């Protein structure tokens, strides 16, 4: 069956529903139907996974081992690195297993588990980026009182709140999916159990269901983006009041890495979730999802380590102690 048909599937009628039991598994889309490309894809995804895990672990080790980096900004960065490891670990291991076994099936329970973990770590990424924007706002707008405002109790509390909000978002998605006993079909037009794809397949396809999807999207996207935009509005307003151009550049340069990661995360995220509304090609959806779920966590460690002199110095000291 052409996987593009899954975009236009309808819910089963009452007669079909009576003869249908709860499904036991879903079918994920294959990254490529060409058998000759399977070893290449396996090597590519395995390389991305190893680079992501190693890069983010190095940042966590550098921050934890260097007293100079025991600050709120690097505390948030180490938690972002941990979330990135979890984010990519929810999808790539299953992709590697599917390539090796030439299977596309994922069990119903396995799909819900993957969706839950994806939402937890994805929401953590979004919320931590918002918290990091607030941290930069306090550092620039209230420089003299930065350490008083951003005390260990506050930044620990902000990370805990980010985790519990992410957990709430994840479990709310789970409860919504669990209430549906029927789906339009069992083919998910992605290489993992994408929450938006599952909600689109769920029956009944009602107005209230659509409202709920938009509400959950607001928790995941609109609120964090609004927090980031407001923080940078305050940052830019404060920087413009600095008299010297050198002082303005120095203040804004501390936000460079964060802005790059925010642009990468939300740029690829919009491509992954707004793309299906523009194009009904499953292959384009998969490419956008790969950019969002795999490429972004790979690049984050490079962005922070290449732009931050403190991280580079900490990594050199860490290397010096190990050799």
PDB file of C-alpha atoms in Angstrom, residues 14-321:
ATOM      1  CA  UNK A  14     -19.910   1.576  13.144  1.00  0.00           C
ATOM      2  CA  UNK A  15     -20.126  -1.853  11.475  1.00  0.00           C
ATOM      3  CA  UNK A  16     -16.363  -2.054  11.038  1.00  0.00           C
ATOM      4  CA  UNK A  17     -15.811  -0.876  14.607  1.00  0.00           C
ATOM      5  CA  UNK A  18     -17.890  -3.701  16.042  1.00  0.00           C
ATOM      6  CA  UNK A  19     -15.601  -6.297  14.434  1.00  0.00           C
ATOM      7  CA  UNK A  20     -12.334  -4.589  15.341  1.00  0.00           C
ATOM      8  CA  UNK A  21     -10.330  -5.161  18.515  1.00  0.00           C
ATOM      9  CA  UNK A  22      -7.543  -3.025  19.913  1.00  0.00           C
ATOM     10  CA  UNK A  23      -4.531  -3.111  17.622  1.00  0.00           C
ATOM     11  CA  UNK A  24      -1.373  -4.869  18.821  1.00  0.00           C
ATOM     12  CA  UNK A  25       1.214  -3.020  16.728  1.00  0.00           C
ATOM     13  CA  UNK A  26       1.886  -0.148  14.351  1.00  0.00           C
ATOM     14  CA  UNK A  27       3.907  -0.086  11.136  1.00  0.00           C
ATOM     15  CA  UNK A  28       6.592   2.596  10.839  1.00  0.00           C
ATOM     16  CA  UNK A  29       7.656   4.001   7.491  1.00  0.00           C
ATOM     17  CA  UNK A  30      10.906   2.665   6.071  1.00  0.00           C
ATOM     18  CA  UNK A  31      13.746   5.163   5.594  1.00  0.00           C
ATOM     19  CA  UNK A  32      14.544   3.581   2.239  1.00  0.00           C
ATOM     20  CA  UNK A  33      13.133   0.683   0.224  1.00  0.00           C
ATOM     21  CA  UNK A  34      16.466   0.135  -1.527  1.00  0.00           C
ATOM     22  CA  UNK A  35      18.331  -2.815   0.117  1.00  0.00           C
ATOM     23  CA  UNK A  36      21.685  -1.423  -1.082  1.00  0.00           C
ATOM     24  CA  UNK A  37      21.138   1.729   0.993  1.00  0.00           C
ATOM     25  CA  UNK A  38      20.470  -0.109   4.262  1.00  0.00           C
ATOM     26  CA  UNK A  39      24.168  -0.499   5.315  1.00  0.00           C
ATOM     27  CA  UNK A  40      24.791   3.176   4.502  1.00  0.00           C
ATOM     28  CA  UNK A  41      21.782   4.283   6.535  1.00  0.00           C
ATOM     29  CA  UNK A  42      22.806   2.030   9.435  1.00  0.00           C
ATOM     30  CA  UNK A  43      26.320   3.505   9.471  1.00  0.00           C
ATOM     31  CA  UNK A  44      25.016   7.074   9.177  1.00  0.00           C
ATOM     32  CA  UNK A  45      22.509   6.783  12.030  1.00  0.00           C
ATOM     33  CA  UNK A  46      24.941   4.871  14.251  1.00  0.00           C
ATOM     34  CA  UNK A  47      27.586   7.569  13.679  1.00  0.00           C
ATOM     35  CA  UNK A  48      25.133  10.355  14.516  1.00  0.00           C
ATOM     36  CA  UNK A  49      24.084   8.554  17.669  1.00  0.00           C
ATOM     37  CA  UNK A  50      27.637   7.939  18.902  1.00  0.00           C
ATOM     38  CA  UNK A  51      28.745  11.508  18.112  1.00  0.00           C
ATOM     39  CA  UNK A  52      25.712  12.939  19.930  1.00  0.00           C
ATOM     40  CA  UNK A  53      26.139  10.804  23.044  1.00  0.00           C
ATOM     41  CA  UNK A  54      29.907  11.351  23.210  1.00  0.00           C
ATOM     42  CA  UNK A  55      29.685  15.106  22.542  1.00  0.00           C
ATOM     43  CA  UNK A  56      26.998  15.712  25.153  1.00  0.00           C
ATOM     44  CA  UNK A  57      28.722  13.470  27.707  1.00  0.00           C
ATOM     45  CA  UNK A  58      31.923  15.491  27.253  1.00  0.00           C
ATOM     46  CA  UNK A  59      30.008  18.714  27.974  1.00  0.00           C
ATOM     47  CA  UNK A  60      28.456  17.163  31.108  1.00  0.00           C
ATOM     48  CA  UNK A  61      31.880  15.925  32.279  1.00  0.00           C
ATOM     49  CA  UNK A  62      33.518  19.282  31.551  1.00  0.00           C
ATOM     50  CA  UNK A  63      30.868  21.218  33.476  1.00  0.00           C
ATOM     51  CA  UNK A  64      30.812  18.840  36.449  1.00  0.00           C
ATOM     52  CA  UNK A  65      34.614  18.583  36.764  1.00  0.00           C
ATOM     53  CA  UNK A  66      35.546  22.258  36.363  1.00  0.00           C
ATOM     54  CA  UNK A  67      34.731  24.585  39.309  1.00  0.00           C
ATOM     55  CA  UNK A  68      34.845  27.590  36.947  1.00  0.00           C
ATOM     56  CA  UNK A  69      31.762  26.234  35.185  1.00  0.00           C
ATOM     57  CA  UNK A  70      29.646  25.740  38.308  1.00  0.00           C
ATOM     58  CA  UNK A  71      27.344  28.590  37.290  1.00  0.00           C
ATOM     59  CA  UNK A  72      23.627  28.676  36.402  1.00  0.00           C
ATOM     60  CA  UNK A  73      24.281  28.957  32.649  1.00  0.00           C
ATOM     61  CA  UNK A  74      26.460  25.832  32.521  1.00  0.00           C
ATOM     62  CA  UNK A  75      24.189  23.980  34.935  1.00  0.00           C
ATOM     63  CA  UNK A  76      21.339  24.494  32.441  1.00  0.00           C
ATOM     64  CA  UNK A  77      23.669  23.528  29.573  1.00  0.00           C
ATOM     65  CA  UNK A  78      24.598  20.217  31.211  1.00  0.00           C
ATOM     66  CA  UNK A  79      20.903  19.441  31.739  1.00  0.00           C
ATOM     67  CA  UNK A  80      20.213  20.337  28.098  1.00  0.00           C
ATOM     68  CA  UNK A  81      22.977  17.917  27.065  1.00  0.00           C
ATOM     69  CA  UNK A  82      21.391  15.200  29.199  1.00  0.00           C
ATOM     70  CA  UNK A  83      17.998  15.874  27.603  1.00  0.00           C
ATOM     71  CA  UNK A  84      19.578  15.706  24.127  1.00  0.00           C
ATOM     72  CA  UNK A  85      21.036  12.272  24.895  1.00  0.00           C
ATOM     73  CA  UNK A  86      17.599  11.066  25.989  1.00  0.00           C
ATOM     74  CA  UNK A  87      15.920  12.758  23.003  1.00  0.00           C
ATOM     75  CA  UNK A  88      18.035  10.990  20.393  1.00  0.00           C
ATOM     76  CA  UNK A  89      18.035   7.699  22.351  1.00  0.00           C
ATOM     77  CA  UNK A  90      14.254   7.396  21.999  1.00  0.00           C
ATOM     78  CA  UNK A  91      14.423   7.090  18.206  1.00  0.00           C
ATOM     79  CA  UNK A  92      17.795   5.974  16.806  1.00  0.00           C
ATOM     80  CA  UNK A  93      18.162   2.600  18.627  1.00  0.00           C
ATOM     81  CA  UNK A  94      14.799   1.479  17.221  1.00  0.00           C
ATOM     82  CA  UNK A  95      15.799   2.726  13.751  1.00  0.00           C
ATOM     83  CA  UNK A  96      19.031   0.702  13.921  1.00  0.00           C
ATOM     84  CA  UNK A  97      17.153  -2.450  15.017  1.00  0.00           C
ATOM     85  CA  UNK A  98      14.614  -2.027  12.195  1.00  0.00           C
ATOM     86  CA  UNK A  99      17.351  -1.608   9.594  1.00  0.00           C
ATOM     87  CA  UNK A 100      19.163  -4.719  10.823  1.00  0.00           C
ATOM     88  CA  UNK A 101      16.040  -6.905  11.072  1.00  0.00           C
ATOM     89  CA  UNK A 102      14.306  -5.447   7.973  1.00  0.00           C
ATOM     90  CA  UNK A 103      11.148  -4.954  10.022  1.00  0.00           C
ATOM     91  CA  UNK A 104       8.972  -1.875  10.412  1.00  0.00           C
ATOM     92  CA  UNK A 105       6.659  -3.054  13.193  1.00  0.00           C
ATOM     93  CA  UNK A 106       6.544  -1.581  16.684  1.00  0.00           C
ATOM     94  CA  UNK A 107       4.228  -2.927  19.384  1.00  0.00           C
ATOM     95  CA  UNK A 108       1.354  -0.833  20.720  1.00  0.00           C
ATOM     96  CA  UNK A 109       2.994  -0.610  24.161  1.00  0.00           C
ATOM     97  CA  UNK A 110       6.394   0.064  22.606  1.00  0.00           C
ATOM     98  CA  UNK A 111       4.922   2.848  20.505  1.00  0.00           C
ATOM     99  CA  UNK A 112       3.305   4.555  23.502  1.00  0.00           C
ATOM    100  CA  UNK A 113       6.556   4.199  25.468  1.00  0.00           C
ATOM    101  CA  UNK A 114       8.588   5.737  22.652  1.00  0.00           C
ATOM    102  CA  UNK A 115       6.069   8.555  22.286  1.00  0.00           C
ATOM    103  CA  UNK A 116       6.156   9.266  26.039  1.00  0.00           C
ATOM    104  CA  UNK A 117       9.957   9.414  26.205  1.00  0.00           C
ATOM    105  CA  UNK A 118      10.116  11.512  23.030  1.00  0.00           C
ATOM    106  CA  UNK A 119       7.711  14.043  24.557  1.00  0.00           C
ATOM    107  CA  UNK A 120       9.498  14.145  27.909  1.00  0.00           C
ATOM    108  CA  UNK A 121      12.922  14.858  26.424  1.00  0.00           C
ATOM    109  CA  UNK A 122      11.599  17.041  23.586  1.00  0.00           C
ATOM    110  CA  UNK A 123       9.609  19.186  26.020  1.00  0.00           C
ATOM    111  CA  UNK A 124      12.633  19.324  28.331  1.00  0.00           C
ATOM    112  CA  UNK A 125      14.693  20.698  25.444  1.00  0.00           C
ATOM    113  CA  UNK A 126      12.096  23.369  24.701  1.00  0.00           C
ATOM    114  CA  UNK A 127      11.633  24.402  28.336  1.00  0.00           C
ATOM    115  CA  UNK A 128      15.361  24.389  29.145  1.00  0.00           C
ATOM    116  CA  UNK A 129      16.000  26.672  26.179  1.00  0.00           C
ATOM    117  CA  UNK A 130      13.361  29.010  27.641  1.00  0.00           C
ATOM    118  CA  UNK A 131      14.990  28.863  31.074  1.00  0.00           C
ATOM    119  CA  UNK A 132      18.390  29.565  29.502  1.00  0.00           C
ATOM    120  CA  UNK A 133      16.924  32.627  27.769  1.00  0.00           C
ATOM    121  CA  UNK A 134      15.662  33.842  31.160  1.00  0.00           C
ATOM    122  CA  UNK A 135      19.133  33.220  32.628  1.00  0.00           C
ATOM    123  CA  UNK A 136      20.729  35.367  29.887  1.00  0.00           C
ATOM    124  CA  UNK A 137      18.058  38.023  30.515  1.00  0.00           C
ATOM    125  CA  UNK A 138      18.912  38.206  34.214  1.00  0.00           C
ATOM    126  CA  UNK A 139      22.674  38.174  33.505  1.00  0.00           C
ATOM    127  CA  UNK A 140      22.419  41.164  31.138  1.00  0.00           C
ATOM    128  CA  UNK A 141      19.507  43.166  32.565  1.00  0.00           C
ATOM    129  CA  UNK A 142      20.382  42.673  36.264  1.00  0.00           C
ATOM    130  CA  UNK A 143      24.124  42.056  36.063  1.00  0.00           C
ATOM    131  CA  UNK A 144      24.955  43.291  39.572  1.00  0.00           C
ATOM    132  CA  UNK A 145      22.285  41.116  41.181  1.00  0.00           C
ATOM    133  CA  UNK A 146      22.698  38.082  38.909  1.00  0.00           C
ATOM    134  CA  UNK A 147      24.119  35.670  41.500  1.00  0.00           C
ATOM    135  CA  UNK A 148      21.560  36.787  44.085  1.00  0.00           C
ATOM    136  CA  UNK A 149      18.615  36.240  41.734  1.00  0.00           C
ATOM    137  CA  UNK A 150      19.932  33.075  40.060  1.00  0.00           C
ATOM    138  CA  UNK A 151      20.766  31.235  43.267  1.00  0.00           C
ATOM    139  CA  UNK A 152      21.110  27.417  43.423  1.00  0.00           C
ATOM    140  CA  UNK A 153      17.597  27.029  44.831  1.00  0.00           C
ATOM    141  CA  UNK A 154      16.042  28.922  41.914  1.00  0.00           C
ATOM    142  CA  UNK A 155      17.885  27.263  39.054  1.00  0.00           C
ATOM    143  CA  UNK A 156      17.392  23.834  40.601  1.00  0.00           C
ATOM    144  CA  UNK A 157      13.687  24.632  40.948  1.00  0.00           C
ATOM    145  CA  UNK A 158      13.472  25.769  37.299  1.00  0.00           C
ATOM    146  CA  UNK A 159      14.947  22.467  36.075  1.00  0.00           C
ATOM    147  CA  UNK A 160      12.552  20.472  38.265  1.00  0.00           C
ATOM    148  CA  UNK A 161       9.562  22.470  36.993  1.00  0.00           C
ATOM    149  CA  UNK A 162      10.715  21.874  33.403  1.00  0.00           C
ATOM    150  CA  UNK A 163      10.887  18.136  34.072  1.00  0.00           C
ATOM    151  CA  UNK A 164       7.464  17.884  35.728  1.00  0.00           C
ATOM    152  CA  UNK A 165       5.766  19.991  33.034  1.00  0.00           C
ATOM    153  CA  UNK A 166       7.360  17.715  30.416  1.00  0.00           C
ATOM    154  CA  UNK A 167       6.184  14.646  32.320  1.00  0.00           C
ATOM    155  CA  UNK A 168       2.659  16.087  32.544  1.00  0.00           C
ATOM    156  CA  UNK A 169       2.604  16.801  28.794  1.00  0.00           C
ATOM    157  CA  UNK A 170       3.811  13.264  28.071  1.00  0.00           C
ATOM    158  CA  UNK A 171       1.267  11.551  30.324  1.00  0.00           C
ATOM    159  CA  UNK A 172      -1.558  13.709  28.988  1.00  0.00           C
ATOM    160  CA  UNK A 173      -0.728  12.515  25.468  1.00  0.00           C
ATOM    161  CA  UNK A 174      -0.690   8.933  26.737  1.00  0.00           C
ATOM    162  CA  UNK A 175      -4.098   9.266  28.394  1.00  0.00           C
ATOM    163  CA  UNK A 176      -5.565  10.724  25.201  1.00  0.00           C
ATOM    164  CA  UNK A 177      -4.219   7.915  23.002  1.00  0.00           C
ATOM    165  CA  UNK A 178      -5.290   5.214  25.482  1.00  0.00           C
ATOM    166  CA  UNK A 179      -8.930   6.303  25.294  1.00  0.00           C
ATOM    167  CA  UNK A 180      -9.058   5.454  21.576  1.00  0.00           C
ATOM    168  CA  UNK A 181      -9.726   1.838  20.634  1.00  0.00           C
ATOM    169  CA  UNK A 182      -9.767   2.429  16.876  1.00  0.00           C
ATOM    170  CA  UNK A 183      -7.374   4.035  14.410  1.00  0.00           C
ATOM    171  CA  UNK A 184      -7.748   4.990  10.753  1.00  0.00           C
ATOM    172  CA  UNK A 185      -4.915   2.582   9.950  1.00  0.00           C
ATOM    173  CA  UNK A 186      -1.817   1.103  11.599  1.00  0.00           C
ATOM    174  CA  UNK A 187       0.731   2.797   9.314  1.00  0.00           C
ATOM    175  CA  UNK A 188       2.525   5.760  10.895  1.00  0.00           C
ATOM    176  CA  UNK A 189       3.937   8.103   8.264  1.00  0.00           C
ATOM    177  CA  UNK A 190       7.213   8.534  10.108  1.00  0.00           C
ATOM    178  CA  UNK A 191      10.184   6.438  11.239  1.00  0.00           C
ATOM    179  CA  UNK A 192       9.160   6.700  14.917  1.00  0.00           C
ATOM    180  CA  UNK A 193       5.960   7.031  16.941  1.00  0.00           C
ATOM    181  CA  UNK A 194       5.442  10.728  16.364  1.00  0.00           C
ATOM    182  CA  UNK A 195       2.765  12.075  18.776  1.00  0.00           C
ATOM    183  CA  UNK A 196       1.135  14.232  16.094  1.00  0.00           C
ATOM    184  CA  UNK A 197       0.915  11.261  13.725  1.00  0.00           C
ATOM    185  CA  UNK A 198      -0.738   9.074  16.376  1.00  0.00           C
ATOM    186  CA  UNK A 199      -3.277  11.778  17.199  1.00  0.00           C
ATOM    187  CA  UNK A 200      -4.057  12.173  13.482  1.00  0.00           C
ATOM    188  CA  UNK A 201      -4.680   8.422  13.181  1.00  0.00           C
ATOM    189  CA  UNK A 202      -6.899   8.245  16.263  1.00  0.00           C
ATOM    190  CA  UNK A 203     -10.674   7.811  15.946  1.00  0.00           C
ATOM    191  CA  UNK A 204     -13.015   9.543  16.370  1.00  0.00           C
ATOM    192  CA  UNK A 205     -11.534  12.468  14.445  1.00  0.00           C
ATOM    193  CA  UNK A 206     -13.643  15.072  16.270  1.00  0.00           C
ATOM    194  CA  UNK A 207     -13.488  18.822  16.734  1.00  0.00           C
ATOM    195  CA  UNK A 208     -12.708  18.384  20.454  1.00  0.00           C
ATOM    196  CA  UNK A 209      -9.822  16.075  19.535  1.00  0.00           C
ATOM    197  CA  UNK A 210      -8.382  18.793  17.279  1.00  0.00           C
ATOM    198  CA  UNK A 211      -8.776  21.421  20.013  1.00  0.00           C
ATOM    199  CA  UNK A 212      -6.906  19.131  22.400  1.00  0.00           C
ATOM    200  CA  UNK A 213      -4.065  18.706  19.883  1.00  0.00           C
ATOM    201  CA  UNK A 214      -3.703  22.482  19.573  1.00  0.00           C
ATOM    202  CA  UNK A 215      -3.727  22.867  23.371  1.00  0.00           C
ATOM    203  CA  UNK A 216      -0.937  20.319  23.747  1.00  0.00           C
ATOM    204  CA  UNK A 217       0.948  22.029  20.938  1.00  0.00           C
ATOM    205  CA  UNK A 218       0.696  25.294  22.851  1.00  0.00           C
ATOM    206  CA  UNK A 219       2.338  23.700  25.909  1.00  0.00           C
ATOM    207  CA  UNK A 220       5.108  22.289  23.740  1.00  0.00           C
ATOM    208  CA  UNK A 221       5.669  25.253  21.404  1.00  0.00           C
ATOM    209  CA  UNK A 222       3.848  28.534  21.942  1.00  0.00           C
ATOM    210  CA  UNK A 223       4.544  29.049  25.656  1.00  0.00           C
ATOM    211  CA  UNK A 224       8.297  28.311  25.446  1.00  0.00           C
ATOM    212  CA  UNK A 225       8.699  30.461  22.316  1.00  0.00           C
ATOM    213  CA  UNK A 226       6.810  33.315  23.980  1.00  0.00           C
ATOM    214  CA  UNK A 227       9.147  33.106  26.987  1.00  0.00           C
ATOM    215  CA  UNK A 228      12.214  33.188  24.735  1.00  0.00           C
ATOM    216  CA  UNK A 229      10.914  36.133  22.691  1.00  0.00           C
ATOM    217  CA  UNK A 230      10.027  38.122  25.817  1.00  0.00           C
ATOM    218  CA  UNK A 231      13.463  37.437  27.358  1.00  0.00           C
ATOM    219  CA  UNK A 232      15.240  38.618  24.216  1.00  0.00           C
ATOM    220  CA  UNK A 233      13.016  41.684  24.013  1.00  0.00           C
ATOM    221  CA  UNK A 234      14.248  42.618  27.495  1.00  0.00           C
ATOM    222  CA  UNK A 235      17.847  41.714  26.573  1.00  0.00           C
ATOM    223  CA  UNK A 236      17.852  43.875  23.418  1.00  0.00           C
ATOM    224  CA  UNK A 237      16.223  46.783  25.276  1.00  0.00           C
ATOM    225  CA  UNK A 238      18.923  46.583  27.947  1.00  0.00           C
ATOM    226  CA  UNK A 239      21.795  46.242  25.445  1.00  0.00           C
ATOM    227  CA  UNK A 240      20.638  49.304  23.484  1.00  0.00           C
ATOM    228  CA  UNK A 241      21.072  51.394  26.636  1.00  0.00           C
ATOM    229  CA  UNK A 242      24.800  50.482  26.838  1.00  0.00           C
ATOM    230  CA  UNK A 243      26.731  53.564  25.554  1.00  0.00           C
ATOM    231  CA  UNK A 244      29.743  51.860  23.923  1.00  0.00           C
ATOM    232  CA  UNK A 245      29.514  49.595  20.869  1.00  0.00           C
ATOM    233  CA  UNK A 246      32.161  47.298  22.404  1.00  0.00           C
ATOM    234  CA  UNK A 247      30.032  46.864  25.515  1.00  0.00           C
ATOM    235  CA  UNK A 248      26.951  46.101  23.417  1.00  0.00           C
ATOM    236  CA  UNK A 249      28.847  43.504  21.390  1.00  0.00           C
ATOM    237  CA  UNK A 250      30.322  41.869  24.507  1.00  0.00           C
ATOM    238  CA  UNK A 251      26.905  41.648  26.174  1.00  0.00           C
ATOM    239  CA  UNK A 252      25.134  40.214  23.139  1.00  0.00           C
ATOM    240  CA  UNK A 253      27.958  37.774  22.318  1.00  0.00           C
ATOM    241  CA  UNK A 254      27.098  35.811  25.486  1.00  0.00           C
ATOM    242  CA  UNK A 255      23.776  34.937  23.804  1.00  0.00           C
ATOM    243  CA  UNK A 256      25.251  33.737  20.495  1.00  0.00           C
ATOM    244  CA  UNK A 257      25.386  30.012  21.241  1.00  0.00           C
ATOM    245  CA  UNK A 258      21.923  30.013  22.788  1.00  0.00           C
ATOM    246  CA  UNK A 259      20.416  31.849  19.817  1.00  0.00           C
ATOM    247  CA  UNK A 260      22.034  29.393  17.389  1.00  0.00           C
ATOM    248  CA  UNK A 261      20.618  26.390  19.259  1.00  0.00           C
ATOM    249  CA  UNK A 262      17.160  28.000  19.558  1.00  0.00           C
ATOM    250  CA  UNK A 263      17.133  28.749  15.827  1.00  0.00           C
ATOM    251  CA  UNK A 264      18.202  25.201  14.979  1.00  0.00           C
ATOM    252  CA  UNK A 265      15.727  23.551  17.381  1.00  0.00           C
ATOM    253  CA  UNK A 266      12.662  25.576  16.409  1.00  0.00           C
ATOM    254  CA  UNK A 267      13.599  25.950  12.747  1.00  0.00           C
ATOM    255  CA  UNK A 268      13.779  22.185  12.245  1.00  0.00           C
ATOM    256  CA  UNK A 269      10.792  21.700  14.569  1.00  0.00           C
ATOM    257  CA  UNK A 270       8.575  23.966  12.465  1.00  0.00           C
ATOM    258  CA  UNK A 271       9.751  22.134   9.368  1.00  0.00           C
ATOM    259  CA  UNK A 272       8.843  18.771  10.925  1.00  0.00           C
ATOM    260  CA  UNK A 273       5.394  19.746  12.199  1.00  0.00           C
ATOM    261  CA  UNK A 274       4.239  22.379   9.718  1.00  0.00           C
ATOM    262  CA  UNK A 275       5.634  20.494   6.715  1.00  0.00           C
ATOM    263  CA  UNK A 276       2.821  17.876   6.595  1.00  0.00           C
ATOM    264  CA  UNK A 277       0.263  20.700   6.381  1.00  0.00           C
ATOM    265  CA  UNK A 278       1.980  21.995   3.233  1.00  0.00           C
ATOM    266  CA  UNK A 279       3.148  18.739   1.645  1.00  0.00           C
ATOM    267  CA  UNK A 280       1.460  15.321   1.921  1.00  0.00           C
ATOM    268  CA  UNK A 281       4.636  13.510   0.862  1.00  0.00           C
ATOM    269  CA  UNK A 282       5.661  11.053   3.618  1.00  0.00           C
ATOM    270  CA  UNK A 283       9.294  11.164   2.434  1.00  0.00           C
ATOM    271  CA  UNK A 284       9.476  14.925   3.005  1.00  0.00           C
ATOM    272  CA  UNK A 285       7.967  14.426   6.455  1.00  0.00           C
ATOM    273  CA  UNK A 286      10.660  11.841   7.265  1.00  0.00           C
ATOM    274  CA  UNK A 287      13.480  14.114   6.074  1.00  0.00           C
ATOM    275  CA  UNK A 288      12.149  17.002   8.192  1.00  0.00           C
ATOM    276  CA  UNK A 289      11.804  14.681  11.205  1.00  0.00           C
ATOM    277  CA  UNK A 290      15.383  13.425  10.803  1.00  0.00           C
ATOM    278  CA  UNK A 291      16.625  17.025  10.810  1.00  0.00           C
ATOM    279  CA  UNK A 292      14.635  17.769  13.972  1.00  0.00           C
ATOM    280  CA  UNK A 293      15.162  14.598  16.003  1.00  0.00           C
ATOM    281  CA  UNK A 294      18.669  13.530  14.930  1.00  0.00           C
ATOM    282  CA  UNK A 295      20.654  16.398  13.387  1.00  0.00           C
ATOM    283  CA  UNK A 296      19.796  19.015  16.054  1.00  0.00           C
ATOM    284  CA  UNK A 297      21.133  16.970  19.024  1.00  0.00           C
ATOM    285  CA  UNK A 298      24.269  16.166  16.969  1.00  0.00           C
ATOM    286  CA  UNK A 299      25.066  19.837  16.322  1.00  0.00           C
ATOM    287  CA  UNK A 300      24.276  21.263  19.784  1.00  0.00           C
ATOM    288  CA  UNK A 301      27.563  20.116  21.437  1.00  0.00           C
ATOM    289  CA  UNK A 302      29.583  21.542  18.528  1.00  0.00           C
ATOM    290  CA  UNK A 303      27.771  24.892  18.718  1.00  0.00           C
ATOM    291  CA  UNK A 304      28.469  25.303  22.435  1.00  0.00           C
ATOM    292  CA  UNK A 305      31.999  23.878  22.440  1.00  0.00           C
ATOM    293  CA  UNK A 306      33.148  25.884  19.402  1.00  0.00           C
ATOM    294  CA  UNK A 307      31.644  29.200  20.541  1.00  0.00           C
ATOM    295  CA  UNK A 308      32.418  28.985  24.257  1.00  0.00           C
ATOM    296  CA  UNK A 309      36.023  29.586  25.342  1.00  0.00           C
ATOM    297  CA  UNK A 310      35.135  28.319  28.819  1.00  0.00           C
ATOM    298  CA  UNK A 311      33.916  24.965  27.485  1.00  0.00           C
ATOM    299  CA  UNK A 312      36.981  24.599  25.249  1.00  0.00           C
ATOM    300  CA  UNK A 313      39.289  25.389  28.169  1.00  0.00           C
ATOM    301  CA  UNK A 314      37.462  22.933  30.439  1.00  0.00           C
ATOM    302  CA  UNK A 315      37.691  20.205  27.781  1.00  0.00           C
ATOM    303  CA  UNK A 316      41.443  20.808  27.414  1.00  0.00           C
ATOM    304  CA  UNK A 317      41.900  20.569  31.196  1.00  0.00           C
ATOM    305  CA  UNK A 318      39.787  17.411  31.263  1.00  0.00           C
ATOM    306  CA  UNK A 319      41.918  15.909  28.494  1.00  0.00           C
ATOM    307  CA  UNK A 320      45.095  16.897  30.325  1.00  0.00           C
ATOM    308  CA  UNK A 321      43.981  15.079  33.467  1.00  0.00           C
TER     309      UNK A 321
END
